PDB file of C-alpha atoms in Angstrom:
ATOM      1  CA  GLU A   5      -2.989 -27.682 -15.926  1.00 41.00           C
ATOM      2  CA  GLN A   6      -0.975 -24.653 -14.806  1.00 43.00           C
ATOM      3  CA  GLY A   7      -3.400 -23.289 -12.199  1.00 42.00           C
ATOM      4  CA  SER A   8      -2.553 -20.601  -9.718  1.00 43.00           C
ATOM      5  CA  GLY A   9      -1.787 -23.371  -7.269  1.00 42.00           C
ATOM      6  CA  ALA A  10       1.580 -24.098  -8.850  1.00 43.00           C
ATOM      7  CA  MET A  11       2.538 -20.462  -8.444  1.00 44.00           C
ATOM      8  CA  GLY A  12       1.454 -20.336  -4.820  1.00 46.00           C
ATOM      9  CA  GLY A  13       4.929 -19.819  -3.436  1.00 49.00           C
ATOM     10  CA  SER A  14       6.114 -17.099  -5.756  1.00 47.00           C
ATOM     11  CA  ALA A  15       3.511 -14.522  -4.823  1.00 48.00           C
ATOM     12  CA  SER A  16       5.550 -13.901  -1.719  1.00 58.00           C
ATOM     13  CA  LEU A  17       8.731 -12.974  -3.558  1.00 80.00           C
ATOM     14  CA  ILE A  18      10.184  -9.573  -4.268  1.00 88.00           C
ATOM     15  CA  PRO A  19      10.864  -8.664  -7.905  1.00 87.00           C
ATOM     16  CA  ARG A  20      14.569  -9.314  -8.503  1.00 88.00           C
ATOM     17  CA  ASP A  21      15.458  -5.751  -9.535  1.00 90.00           C
ATOM     18  CA  LEU A  22      13.906  -4.429  -6.334  1.00 93.00           C
ATOM     19  CA  LEU A  23      15.773  -6.983  -4.286  1.00 94.00           C
ATOM     20  CA  GLY A  24      19.085  -5.725  -5.638  1.00 95.00           C
ATOM     21  CA  GLU A  25      18.050  -2.159  -4.964  1.00 96.00           C
ATOM     22  CA  TYR A  26      17.034  -2.956  -1.381  1.00 97.00           C
ATOM     23  CA  GLN A  27      20.401  -4.594  -0.808  1.00 96.00           C
ATOM     24  CA  GLU A  28      22.191  -1.468  -1.976  1.00 96.00           C
ATOM     25  CA  LEU A  29      20.030   0.898   0.031  1.00 96.00           C
ATOM     26  CA  THR A  30      20.059  -0.973   3.324  1.00 97.00           C
ATOM     27  CA  PHE A  31      22.498  -2.762   5.607  1.00 97.00           C
ATOM     28  CA  LEU A  32      20.551  -5.989   5.094  1.00 97.00           C
ATOM     29  CA  SER A  33      21.569  -9.164   3.310  1.00 96.00           C
ATOM     30  CA  LYS A  34      19.418 -10.781   0.644  1.00 95.00           C
ATOM     31  CA  GLN A  35      18.273 -13.406   3.176  1.00 95.00           C
ATOM     32  CA  GLU A  36      17.302 -10.736   5.690  1.00 96.00           C
ATOM     33  CA  ILE A  37      15.331  -8.802   3.072  1.00 96.00           C
ATOM     34  CA  LEU A  38      13.430 -11.918   2.018  1.00 95.00           C
ATOM     35  CA  LEU A  39      12.700 -12.797   5.629  1.00 95.00           C
ATOM     36  CA  ALA A  40      11.540  -9.227   6.286  1.00 96.00           C
ATOM     37  CA  TYR A  41       9.275  -9.478   3.273  1.00 96.00           C
ATOM     38  CA  ARG A  42       7.749 -12.671   4.593  1.00 95.00           C
ATOM     39  CA  ARG A  43       7.206 -11.192   8.048  1.00 95.00           C
ATOM     40  CA  PHE A  44       5.741  -8.021   6.547  1.00 96.00           C
ATOM     41  CA  SER A  45       3.348  -9.947   4.273  1.00 95.00           C
ATOM     42  CA  GLU A  46       2.141 -11.984   7.223  1.00 95.00           C
ATOM     43  CA  LEU A  47       0.962  -8.747   8.852  1.00 96.00           C
ATOM     44  CA  LEU A  48      -1.333  -8.078   5.882  1.00 96.00           C
ATOM     45  CA  PRO A  49      -4.777  -9.533   5.265  1.00 95.00           C
ATOM     46  CA  LYS A  50      -4.539 -12.554   2.929  1.00 94.00           C
ATOM     47  CA  GLU A  51      -6.008 -10.721  -0.038  1.00 93.00           C
ATOM     48  CA  GLU A  52      -3.388  -7.957   0.124  1.00 93.00           C
ATOM     49  CA  ARG A  53      -0.339 -10.192   0.398  1.00 92.00           C
ATOM     50  CA  GLU A  54       0.263 -10.414  -3.335  1.00 89.00           C
ATOM     51  CA  ASN A  55       0.942  -6.696  -3.446  1.00 89.00           C
ATOM     52  CA  ALA A  56       2.892  -6.467  -0.234  1.00 93.00           C
ATOM     53  CA  CYS A  57       5.437  -4.204  -1.928  1.00 92.00           C
ATOM     54  CA  SER A  58       2.832  -1.485  -2.311  1.00 93.00           C
ATOM     55  CA  ALA A  59       0.655  -2.129   0.745  1.00 95.00           C
ATOM     56  CA  ARG A  60       0.721  -0.296   4.069  1.00 97.00           C
ATOM     57  CA  VAL A  61       0.463  -2.103   7.389  1.00 97.00           C
ATOM     58  CA  PRO A  62      -1.340  -0.223  10.169  1.00 97.00           C
ATOM     59  CA  LYS A  63       0.683   0.657  13.253  1.00 97.00           C
ATOM     60  CA  SER A  64      -1.478  -1.640  15.397  1.00 97.00           C
ATOM     61  CA  GLN A  65      -0.281  -4.585  13.282  1.00 97.00           C
ATOM     62  CA  ILE A  66       3.370  -3.534  13.299  1.00 97.00           C
ATOM     63  CA  LEU A  67       3.202  -3.409  17.097  1.00 96.00           C
ATOM     64  CA  THR A  68       2.198  -7.068  17.202  1.00 96.00           C
ATOM     65  CA  LEU A  69       5.739  -8.042  16.156  1.00 95.00           C
ATOM     66  CA  PRO A  70       7.338  -9.575  19.252  1.00 92.00           C
ATOM     67  CA  GLU A  71      10.504  -7.562  18.524  1.00 88.00           C
ATOM     68  CA  LEU A  72       8.555  -4.331  18.963  1.00 92.00           C
ATOM     69  CA  ARG A  73       5.991  -5.466  21.498  1.00 91.00           C
ATOM     70  CA  ALA A  74       8.644  -5.460  24.190  1.00 87.00           C
ATOM     71  CA  ASN A  75      10.248  -2.203  23.101  1.00 91.00           C
ATOM     72  CA  PRO A  76       9.431   0.760  25.360  1.00 92.00           C
ATOM     73  CA  PHE A  77       9.831   3.095  22.352  1.00 94.00           C
ATOM     74  CA  GLN A  78       7.534   1.139  20.026  1.00 95.00           C
ATOM     75  CA  HIS A  79       5.273   4.118  19.271  1.00 96.00           C
ATOM     76  CA  ARG A  80       8.182   6.433  18.590  1.00 96.00           C
ATOM     77  CA  ILE A  81       9.850   3.852  16.367  1.00 97.00           C
ATOM     78  CA  CYS A  82       6.716   3.535  14.228  1.00 97.00           C
ATOM     79  CA  HIS A  83       6.464   7.300  14.075  1.00 97.00           C
ATOM     80  CA  VAL A  84      10.057   7.884  13.013  1.00 97.00           C
ATOM     81  CA  PHE A  85      10.122   5.228  10.307  1.00 98.00           C
ATOM     82  CA  SER A  86       6.618   5.727   8.921  1.00 98.00           C
ATOM     83  CA  THR A  87       6.338   7.745   5.716  1.00 98.00           C
ATOM     84  CA  SER A  88       2.561   7.865   6.009  1.00 97.00           C
ATOM     85  CA  GLU A  89       1.178  11.152   4.740  1.00 97.00           C
ATOM     86  CA  THR A  90      -1.836  10.993   7.028  1.00 96.00           C
ATOM     87  CA  GLY A  91       0.326  10.687  10.135  1.00 95.00           C
ATOM     88  CA  ASP A  92      -1.217   7.377  11.203  1.00 97.00           C
ATOM     89  CA  ASP A  93       2.282   5.828  11.573  1.00 98.00           C
ATOM     90  CA  SER A  94       1.400   2.954   9.240  1.00 98.00           C
ATOM     91  CA  MET A  95       4.334   1.371   7.417  1.00 98.00           C
ATOM     92  CA  SER A  96       5.087   0.450   3.856  1.00 97.00           C
ATOM     93  CA  PHE A  97       7.447  -2.429   3.150  1.00 97.00           C
ATOM     94  CA  GLU A  98      10.204   0.114   2.466  1.00 97.00           C
ATOM     95  CA  ASP A  99       9.561   1.823   5.821  1.00 98.00           C
ATOM     96  CA  PHE A 100       9.756  -1.590   7.458  1.00 98.00           C
ATOM     97  CA  LEU A 101      13.064  -2.339   5.715  1.00 97.00           C
ATOM     98  CA  ASP A 102      14.480   1.025   6.722  1.00 97.00           C
ATOM     99  CA  MET A 103      13.624   0.268  10.315  1.00 97.00           C
ATOM    100  CA  LEU A 104      15.194  -3.195  10.223  1.00 97.00           C
ATOM    101  CA  SER A 105      18.229  -1.804   8.436  1.00 97.00           C
ATOM    102  CA  VAL A 106      18.901   0.825  11.105  1.00 97.00           C
ATOM    103  CA  PHE A 107      18.385  -1.748  13.858  1.00 95.00           C
ATOM    104  CA  SER A 108      20.510  -4.406  12.156  1.00 95.00           C
ATOM    105  CA  ASP A 109      23.949  -5.433  13.372  1.00 92.00           C
ATOM    106  CA  SER A 110      25.518  -4.082  10.208  1.00 94.00           C
ATOM    107  CA  ALA A 111      24.266  -0.504  10.561  1.00 95.00           C
ATOM    108  CA  THR A 112      26.955   1.960  11.576  1.00 93.00           C
ATOM    109  CA  SER A 113      26.876   3.453  15.003  1.00 90.00           C
ATOM    110  CA  ASP A 114      26.483   6.917  13.432  1.00 92.00           C
ATOM    111  CA  ILE A 115      23.296   5.872  11.707  1.00 95.00           C
ATOM    112  CA  LYS A 116      21.991   4.176  14.828  1.00 95.00           C
ATOM    113  CA  SER A 117      22.645   7.207  17.001  1.00 95.00           C
ATOM    114  CA  HIS A 118      21.037   9.520  14.445  1.00 96.00           C
ATOM    115  CA  TYR A 119      17.820   7.493  14.556  1.00 97.00           C
ATOM    116  CA  ALA A 120      17.976   6.992  18.311  1.00 96.00           C
ATOM    117  CA  PHE A 121      18.117  10.767  18.619  1.00 97.00           C
ATOM    118  CA  ARG A 122      15.006  11.125  16.458  1.00 98.00           C
ATOM    119  CA  ILE A 123      13.204   8.437  18.454  1.00 97.00           C
ATOM    120  CA  PHE A 124      14.031  10.171  21.751  1.00 97.00           C
ATOM    121  CA  ASP A 125      13.055  13.595  20.389  1.00 98.00           C
ATOM    122  CA  PHE A 126       9.430  13.162  21.421  1.00 97.00           C
ATOM    123  CA  ASP A 127       8.227  16.557  20.222  1.00 97.00           C
ATOM    124  CA  ASN A 128      10.200  16.332  16.953  1.00 96.00           C
ATOM    125  CA  ASP A 129      11.863  19.713  17.397  1.00 98.00           C
ATOM    126  CA  GLY A 130      15.426  18.606  16.682  1.00 98.00           C
ATOM    127  CA  ILE A 131      16.755  18.845  20.237  1.00 98.00           C
ATOM    128  CA  LEU A 132      16.394  16.796  23.394  1.00 97.00           C
ATOM    129  CA  ASP A 133      15.120  19.128  26.087  1.00 97.00           C
ATOM    130  CA  ARG A 134      14.092  18.367  29.668  1.00 96.00           C
ATOM    131  CA  LYS A 135      10.622  17.264  28.585  1.00 97.00           C
ATOM    132  CA  ASP A 136      12.032  14.801  26.065  1.00 97.00           C
ATOM    133  CA  LEU A 137      14.436  13.467  28.674  1.00 95.00           C
ATOM    134  CA  GLU A 138      11.626  13.048  31.167  1.00 94.00           C
ATOM    135  CA  GLN A 139       9.589  11.029  28.658  1.00 94.00           C
ATOM    136  CA  LEU A 140      12.685   9.052  27.788  1.00 92.00           C
ATOM    137  CA  VAL A 141      13.247   8.138  31.437  1.00 91.00           C
ATOM    138  CA  ASN A 142       9.563   7.288  31.900  1.00 90.00           C
ATOM    139  CA  CYS A 143       9.708   4.934  28.916  1.00 90.00           C
ATOM    140  CA  LEU A 144      12.767   3.219  30.333  1.00 87.00           C
ATOM    141  CA  THR A 145      11.589   2.920  33.931  1.00 87.00           C
ATOM    142  CA  GLY A 146       8.064   1.933  33.027  1.00 79.00           C
ATOM    143  CA  GLN A 147       4.885   3.733  33.981  1.00 69.00           C
ATOM    144  CA  GLY A 148       3.969   1.568  36.950  1.00 74.00           C
ATOM    145  CA  GLU A 149       3.569   3.303  40.313  1.00 76.00           C
ATOM    146  CA  GLU A 150       6.249   1.188  41.950  1.00 78.00           C
ATOM    147  CA  SER A 151       8.859   1.790  39.265  1.00 78.00           C
ATOM    148  CA  ARG A 152       8.130   5.452  38.679  1.00 82.00           C
ATOM    149  CA  LEU A 153      10.726   7.952  39.838  1.00 87.00           C
ATOM    150  CA  SER A 154       9.828  10.641  42.331  1.00 90.00           C
ATOM    151  CA  SER A 155      10.088  14.152  40.948  1.00 91.00           C
ATOM    152  CA  ALA A 156      13.273  14.697  42.950  1.00 94.00           C
ATOM    153  CA  GLU A 157      14.845  11.560  41.504  1.00 93.00           C
ATOM    154  CA  MET A 158      13.748  12.560  38.016  1.00 93.00           C
ATOM    155  CA  GLU A 159      15.212  16.037  38.480  1.00 94.00           C
ATOM    156  CA  GLN A 160      18.514  14.566  39.692  1.00 95.00           C
ATOM    157  CA  LEU A 161      18.685  12.126  36.799  1.00 93.00           C
ATOM    158  CA  ILE A 162      17.991  14.792  34.189  1.00 95.00           C
ATOM    159  CA  GLN A 163      20.611  17.030  35.821  1.00 95.00           C
ATOM    160  CA  ASN A 164      23.108  14.160  35.531  1.00 93.00           C
ATOM    161  CA  ILE A 165      22.248  13.476  31.909  1.00 93.00           C
ATOM    162  CA  LEU A 166      22.614  17.149  31.009  1.00 95.00           C
ATOM    163  CA  GLU A 167      25.840  17.503  32.968  1.00 94.00           C
ATOM    164  CA  GLU A 168      27.307  14.653  31.018  1.00 92.00           C
ATOM    165  CA  SER A 169      25.945  15.478  27.591  1.00 95.00           C
ATOM    166  CA  ASP A 170      25.121  19.164  27.281  1.00 96.00           C
ATOM    167  CA  ILE A 171      28.517  20.384  26.128  1.00 96.00           C
ATOM    168  CA  ASP A 172      27.498  23.952  25.231  1.00 97.00           C
ATOM    169  CA  LYS A 173      25.445  24.223  28.443  1.00 97.00           C
ATOM    170  CA  ASP A 174      22.267  25.498  26.773  1.00 97.00           C
ATOM    171  CA  GLY A 175      20.047  23.125  28.756  1.00 97.00           C
ATOM    172  CA  THR A 176      19.347  20.832  25.791  1.00 97.00           C
ATOM    173  CA  ILE A 177      21.155  18.055  23.950  1.00 97.00           C
ATOM    174  CA  ASN A 178      21.603  18.469  20.203  1.00 98.00           C
ATOM    175  CA  LEU A 179      22.433  15.714  17.744  1.00 97.00           C
ATOM    176  CA  SER A 180      26.199  16.171  17.834  1.00 96.00           C
ATOM    177  CA  GLU A 181      26.219  16.227  21.639  1.00 96.00           C
ATOM    178  CA  PHE A 182      24.104  13.081  21.646  1.00 96.00           C
ATOM    179  CA  GLN A 183      26.416  11.355  19.156  1.00 95.00           C
ATOM    180  CA  HIS A 184      29.389  12.351  21.281  1.00 94.00           C
ATOM    181  CA  VAL A 185      27.876  10.658  24.336  1.00 91.00           C
ATOM    182  CA  VAL A 186      26.928   7.586  22.346  1.00 90.00           C
ATOM    183  CA  SER A 187      30.425   7.284  20.899  1.00 88.00           C
ATOM    184  CA  ARG A 188      31.652   6.872  24.461  1.00 87.00           C
ATOM    185  CA  SER A 189      29.245   4.042  25.293  1.00 85.00           C
ATOM    186  CA  PRO A 190      30.515   0.903  23.581  1.00 78.00           C
ATOM    187  CA  ASP A 191      27.385  -1.142  24.223  1.00 84.00           C
ATOM    188  CA  PHE A 192      25.028   1.398  22.617  1.00 84.00           C
ATOM    189  CA  ALA A 193      25.168   0.025  19.076  1.00 80.00           C
ATOM    190  CA  SER A 194      24.727  -3.572  20.155  1.00 80.00           C
ATOM    191  CA  SER A 195      21.735  -2.772  22.330  1.00 82.00           C
ATOM    192  CA  PHE A 196      20.058  -0.687  19.634  1.00 85.00           C
ATOM    193  CA  LYS A 197      18.878  -3.538  17.494  1.00 85.00           C
ATOM    194  CA  ILE A 198      15.944  -5.567  16.284  1.00 80.00           C
ATOM    195  CA  VAL A 199      16.616  -8.923  14.703  1.00 78.00           C
ATOM    196  CA  LEU A 200      13.722 -10.730  13.097  1.00 77.00           C
TER     197      LEU A 200
END
């Protein structure tokens, strides 16, 4: 008899037409998309896995991925890639793919720097100002007492960053200034990645 048991494996597959579309819209290969789908479904409760394409995974679950757990910008990453209308930073499968696509080895450095800029723009106002830079540095140095910079060190560091990046000297870094800096750091693209 042809029970649901025989079909057990196929519930976890993406409809073929969608698969083709995802390949066109992302920098990911077919294998990577299928792997992403598997990882995404595993974040869902068992009863929702069949409809993984239309389900949303809460941010708390996304942050359990080892690739994000260690990332100092995990909250910002969820925020930037989430299309949630309620602002809870939950992710749909397409959000998840977008994230993996931008962080993949095949994404262009322009795309990577565009998203890095959005991730570092903590108050979402389209520029990196001193406050954003301070939060950026805090994320990178960690929040522990022993690793935290003194306010003088922080001030010096932000001065240095602005001196190097703020071409029009308005005290903030805009996207094109940021991309200019990134284009001069060859290891940026390779460090800005998440591989499942």
